[in-house]
C-alpha positions in Angstrom: 76.7 82.8 114.1 77.1 84.1 117.4 79.0 82.5 120.2 77.7 84.3 123.0 74.8 86.0 124.4 75.9 89.8 123.6 77.3 89.6 120.4 81.0 90.4 121.6 82.8 87.0 121.4 83.4 85.1 118.2 81.1 85.7 115.5 81.5 84.6 112.0 79.5 84.5 108.7 80.9 81.1 107.5 79.2 77.8 108.1 82.2 75.9 108.2 83.7 78.0 110.9 80.4 77.4 112.7 80.4 73.9 112.6 84.0 73.4 113.6 83.6 75.9 117.0 80.2 74.2 117.7 81.5 71.2 119.6 83.5 73.5 121.9 81.3 76.5 122.1 77.6 77.1 122.3 76.4 79.0 119.3 73.4 80.3 117.7 72.3 81.5 114.2 71.1 85.0 113.3 69.9 86.6 110.4 71.7 89.5 109.3 71.6 91.7 106.2 75.0 92.4 104.6 75.8 95.0 101.9 79.0 96.0 99.8 81.2 99.0 101.2 80.8 100.8 97.7 76.8 100.4 98.1 77.0 101.6 102.1 79.4 104.6 101.1 77.2 105.6 98.1 74.1 105.5 100.1 75.6 107.4 102.7 76.8 110.1 100.8 80.6 109.3 102.1 82.8 111.0 99.9 86.4 109.9 101.6 87.4 107.3 104.0 90.7 108.1 105.5 91.2 104.5 107.7 89.1 101.2 106.7 89.7 98.6 109.5 88.4 95.2 108.4 88.3 92.1 111.2 85.6 89.8 109.5 87.0 86.7 110.2 88.3 85.5 107.1 85.8 87.6 104.9 88.3 90.6 104.7 88.8 89.9 101.0 85.1 89.7 100.0 84.9 93.5 101.9 87.8 94.6 99.8 86.1 93.2 96.5 82.9 95.1 97.8 84.7 98.3 97.7 86.4 98.4 94.2 84.8 101.5 93.1 86.3 103.1 96.2 89.5 101.5 95.6 89.5 102.7 91.8 88.9 106.3 92.4 90.9 106.4 95.3 88.5 107.2 98.2 90.3 105.0 100.6 93.5 106.2 102.0 94.4 103.4 104.5 93.3 99.9 104.9 94.0 97.8 107.8 92.6 94.0 107.6 93.5 91.0 109.4 95.0 88.0 107.8 95.1 84.6 109.5 93.8 80.8 109.8 90.2 82.2 109.0 91.3 82.6 105.6 91.4 79.0 105.4 87.9 78.5 106.1 87.0 80.8 103.2 89.5 79.5 100.6 91.1 83.0 100.3 94.9 83.6 100.1 96.9 86.9 100.9 97.8 86.7 97.4 94.6 87.7 96.5 95.0 90.9 98.6 98.1 91.9 96.6 96.5 90.9 93.0 93.5 93.3 93.9 95.3 96.5 96.0 98.5 96.7 94.0 96.9 97.7 90.4 95.0 100.3 92.5 98.0 102.3 93.3 98.5 100.8 97.0 101.5 99.7 98.9 100.9 96.9 101.2 102.9 96.0 104.3 102.8 93.8 107.3 102.0 95.8 110.7 105.1 95.4 113.1 106.0 96.9 116.6 108.0 99.5 115.1 106.1 100.4 112.1 105.3 98.5 108.9 107.3 96.0 106.8 106.5 96.9 103.2 106.3 94.0 100.4 106.9 95.6 97.2 105.2 92.5 95.6 103.8 89.1 96.8 106.0 86.0 97.5 104.3 82.7 98.1 106.5 82.8 101.2 104.1 85.3 102.7 101.1 82.7 102.6 101.4 81.0 105.8 98.2 82.1 107.6 99.7 83.7 110.7 97.7 85.9 113.0 98.6 89.5 111.8 97.3 92.8 110.6 98.2 94.5 107.2 98.2 97.8 106.2 97.7 99.0 102.6 98.0 103.1 101.7 97.7 105.0 98.5 101.0 105.7 96.8 100.4 109.0 96.9 100.1 109.3 100.6 103.0 109.8 103.0 102.3 107.5 105.7 102.2 108.9 109.2 104.3 105.6 110.2 107.8 104.1 109.6 107.9 101.8 106.6 110.8 99.4 106.1 110.7 98.2 102.3 111.5 94.3 101.5 112.5 94.1 98.0 114.3 90.5 98.2 112.5 87.6 99.4 115.6 85.3 99.1 
């Protein structure tokens, strides 16, 4: 679903989001082909991804789930993903990102002005759909950014 004539405005895959925006913005439907990240990487002969940046209007978990083979073999070093109210439309939760990425050996944190605030585990108080970006990186990597680790959520 597109909300401008050149494709640089608000675009989404969700019919729910489209119906919400339609009364305010004029939108059109466009048929697009989608694939998984695993299939795309395999079919294009990509062996390693240094940074995967997703901004898929609430479909970030679908992107990550479509990259499980890459995650399992450690083929992606850093992942940056948006987390905000668009996740509500897709019935997805930040907890799912932790459940998916931590077992594959990733560290996860919220992007802050002076670096990344790492969370060693998920806590329900993180689940408030605030507009922000999260970063995940493989534990074996020494990140090129400052990390403050949060271990107590009280």
